[in-house]
Short mmCIF file of C-alpha atoms in Angstrom, two decimals:
data_model
loop_
_atom_site.label_atom_id
_atom_site.label_comp_id
_atom_site.label_asym_id
_atom_site.label_seq_id
_atom_site.Cartn_x
_atom_site.Cartn_y
_atom_site.Cartn_z
CA MET A 99 -7.81 -17.25 64.43
CA THR A 100 -10.11 -18.92 66.92
CA ASP A 101 -10.45 -22.65 67.56
CA LEU A 102 -13.81 -22.58 65.59
CA ASP A 103 -11.90 -21.37 62.39
CA GLN A 104 -9.31 -24.20 62.39
CA THR A 105 -10.53 -27.20 60.40
CA ALA A 106 -9.59 -30.87 60.95
CA PRO A 107 -7.44 -32.58 58.42
CA THR A 108 -9.48 -33.60 55.39
CA THR A 109 -7.45 -36.89 54.99
CA VAL A 110 -5.11 -38.98 57.00
CA ASP A 111 -2.94 -41.93 56.31
CA VAL A 112 -4.28 -45.17 57.99
CA THR A 113 -2.28 -48.30 58.33
CA LEU A 114 -4.16 -51.39 59.30
CA ARG A 115 -3.24 -55.06 59.64
CA VAL A 116 -6.06 -56.98 58.14
CA ASN A 117 -6.13 -60.81 57.89
CA GLY A 118 -2.37 -60.79 58.47
CA VAL A 119 -1.58 -58.09 55.74
CA GLU A 120 -0.62 -54.63 56.22
CA HIS A 121 -2.53 -51.92 54.18
CA THR A 122 -2.03 -48.19 54.10
CA ARG A 123 -4.61 -45.83 52.62
CA THR A 124 -5.42 -42.17 52.59
CA VAL A 125 -8.82 -41.69 54.03
CA GLU A 126 -11.04 -38.97 55.69
CA PRO A 127 -10.49 -39.25 59.52
CA ARG A 128 -14.33 -40.20 59.85
CA ARG A 129 -14.07 -43.21 57.62
CA LEU A 130 -15.82 -46.18 59.21
CA LEU A 131 -13.90 -49.40 59.50
CA SER A 132 -16.67 -51.17 57.63
CA ASP A 133 -16.24 -48.72 54.66
CA PHE A 134 -12.48 -49.08 54.91
CA LEU A 135 -12.64 -52.71 54.60
CA ARG A 136 -15.40 -52.83 51.79
CA HIS A 137 -14.27 -49.79 49.70
CA ASP A 138 -10.78 -49.32 50.17
CA LEU A 139 -9.67 -52.76 50.63
CA ARG A 140 -12.33 -54.59 48.63
CA LEU A 141 -13.03 -56.98 51.36
CA THR A 142 -16.67 -57.25 50.72
CA GLY A 143 -17.39 -60.23 53.01
CA THR A 144 -18.08 -57.63 55.79
CA HIS A 145 -21.69 -56.73 55.10
CA VAL A 146 -23.32 -53.50 56.36
CA GLY A 147 -26.89 -53.89 57.36
CA CYS A 148 -28.16 -51.35 59.81
CA GLU A 149 -25.34 -49.08 60.19
CA HIS A 150 -26.07 -48.71 63.90
CA GLY A 151 -24.37 -51.57 65.33
CA VAL A 152 -27.64 -53.42 66.00
CA CYS A 153 -27.64 -56.33 63.33
CA GLY A 154 -24.14 -57.56 63.53
CA ALA A 155 -23.72 -58.08 59.86
CA CYS A 156 -20.69 -56.00 59.97
CA THR A 157 -18.96 -57.89 62.81
CA VAL A 158 -15.20 -58.45 62.42
CA LEU A 159 -12.58 -59.55 64.89
CA VAL A 160 -10.36 -56.83 66.47
CA ASP A 161 -7.51 -58.55 68.45
CA GLY A 162 -9.76 -61.63 68.48
CA ASP A 163 -12.79 -59.92 69.92
CA PRO A 164 -15.94 -59.31 67.93
CA MET A 165 -16.50 -55.69 67.01
CA ARG A 166 -19.28 -53.87 65.04
CA SER A 167 -17.13 -52.38 62.29
CA CYS A 168 -19.82 -49.82 61.45
CA LEU A 169 -19.23 -48.22 64.90
CA MET A 170 -15.45 -47.97 64.68
CA PHE A 171 -13.45 -45.53 62.66
CA ALA A 172 -10.60 -47.10 60.55
CA VAL A 173 -8.09 -44.66 62.42
CA SER A 174 -9.16 -46.23 65.71
CA ALA A 175 -8.24 -49.73 64.42
CA GLN A 176 -4.56 -48.88 63.73
CA GLU A 177 -2.12 -50.95 65.98
CA HIS A 178 -4.81 -53.77 66.16
CA GLU A 179 -5.17 -57.11 64.34
CA ILE A 180 -8.41 -57.01 62.20
CA THR A 181 -9.75 -60.32 60.98
CA THR A 182 -12.63 -60.44 58.51
CA VAL A 183 -14.61 -63.40 57.36
CA GLU A 184 -12.09 -63.62 54.46
CA GLY A 185 -9.34 -64.32 57.06
CA LEU A 186 -11.30 -67.20 58.45
CA GLY A 187 -11.23 -69.64 55.60
CA THR A 188 -11.75 -70.12 51.88
CA GLN A 189 -14.19 -72.23 49.83
CA ASP A 190 -11.22 -74.89 49.45
CA ALA A 191 -10.08 -74.61 53.02
CA MET A 192 -13.00 -73.67 55.18
CA GLY A 193 -12.66 -72.78 58.75
CA PRO A 194 -14.54 -74.68 61.37
CA VAL A 195 -17.47 -72.44 61.62
CA GLN A 196 -17.78 -72.12 57.94
CA GLN A 197 -17.72 -75.92 57.60
CA ALA A 198 -20.38 -76.30 60.36
CA PHE A 199 -22.55 -73.78 58.70
CA VAL A 200 -22.48 -75.86 55.54
CA GLU A 201 -22.98 -79.19 57.41
CA CYS A 202 -25.85 -77.86 59.59
CA HIS A 203 -27.75 -75.61 56.97
CA GLY A 204 -26.93 -72.77 58.90
CA LEU A 205 -27.40 -70.04 56.35
CA GLN A 206 -30.03 -69.12 54.02
CA CYS A 207 -29.63 -65.85 52.06
CA GLY A 208 -26.17 -65.40 53.48
CA PHE A 209 -26.26 -61.70 54.21
CA CYS A 210 -25.92 -62.12 57.91
CA THR A 211 -23.58 -65.16 57.71
CA PRO A 212 -20.15 -63.24 57.92
CA GLY A 213 -21.15 -61.63 61.21
CA PHE A 214 -22.29 -64.83 62.52
CA VAL A 215 -18.97 -66.75 61.47
CA THR A 216 -16.83 -63.98 63.08
CA THR A 217 -18.90 -63.85 66.33
CA ILE A 218 -19.01 -67.66 66.56
CA THR A 219 -15.22 -67.88 65.95
CA ALA A 220 -14.51 -65.62 68.93
CA PHE A 221 -17.18 -67.27 71.09
CA ILE A 222 -15.58 -70.80 70.36
CA ALA A 223 -12.11 -69.53 71.30
CA GLU A 224 -13.54 -68.62 74.80
CA ASN A 225 -15.82 -71.52 75.11
CA PRO A 226 -14.69 -74.66 73.18
CA ASP A 227 -17.44 -76.89 74.33
CA PRO A 228 -20.68 -74.91 74.35
CA THR A 229 -24.19 -76.18 75.09
CA LEU A 230 -27.12 -75.42 72.77
CA ASP A 231 -28.37 -72.92 75.21
CA GLU A 232 -24.94 -71.18 75.37
CA ALA A 233 -24.79 -71.18 71.51
CA ARG A 234 -28.11 -69.58 71.44
CA GLU A 235 -27.03 -66.76 73.91
CA ALA A 236 -23.75 -66.15 71.84
CA VAL A 237 -25.54 -65.53 68.63
CA SER A 238 -28.39 -63.42 70.20
CA GLY A 239 -26.70 -60.10 69.26
CA ASN A 240 -26.73 -61.08 65.42
CA LEU A 241 -30.02 -60.64 63.58
CA CYS A 242 -31.06 -63.00 60.80
CA ARG A 243 -34.40 -62.43 58.94
CA CYS A 244 -34.43 -65.82 57.05
CA THR A 245 -33.97 -68.48 59.72
CA GLY A 246 -35.30 -69.45 63.07
CA TYR A 247 -31.78 -69.77 64.46
CA GLN A 248 -32.04 -73.41 65.25
CA ASN A 249 -29.58 -74.47 62.54
CA ILE A 250 -27.24 -71.54 63.34
CA CYS A 251 -27.19 -72.73 67.08
CA LYS A 252 -26.56 -76.36 65.88
CA ALA A 253 -23.75 -74.98 63.62
CA VAL A 254 -22.14 -73.17 66.79
CA VAL A 255 -22.06 -76.65 68.65
CA ARG A 256 -20.78 -78.35 65.46
CA ALA A 257 -18.07 -75.77 64.87
CA ALA A 258 -16.84 -76.30 68.43
CA GLU A 259 -16.71 -80.12 67.74
CA ILE A 260 -14.83 -79.45 64.45
CA THR A 261 -12.32 -77.25 66.24
CA ARG A 262 -11.58 -79.77 68.84
CA GLU A 263 -11.19 -82.44 66.28
CA ARG A 264 -8.75 -80.42 64.37
CA ASN A 265 -6.88 -79.59 67.54
CA LEU A 266 -6.43 -83.22 68.22
CA THR A 267 -4.98 -83.87 64.79
CA HIS A 268 -2.49 -81.03 65.34
CA ASP A 269 -1.39 -82.13 68.65
#
């Protein structure tokens, strides 16, 4: 039997820690993280737009860093902490970025919003007091077809303010 005759396994067990909860599923080795989250875990907040890593709609946090989930295999995400938009707040207890998007009217159709929320969350963790120009640069890799980005950039600055305010009340 030659190397060409051998076939890769058709399925593998994948265990991922997503939003603080461990999940094990049997999937094809080529299963994308975006598909794993949406179809296997039913976490549909992670949206898939371009499927090429360009639009940013599928952005999740991997160990706190923004990652395009359409470019990562689920098996590669093992031993990492994955955070989706569902892990950043709820309608009753919004995270700072979600609250800022509401206050600043930073969304329209909402398709791109989960990618912006995760990207901005990571950005604010690195830069807790951004300028408007820094906010614009931070979101430049996420595409939105509905807005002119002005309110999204305002939401970045406001989210940083909310985060600082919340940190003061917890100190």
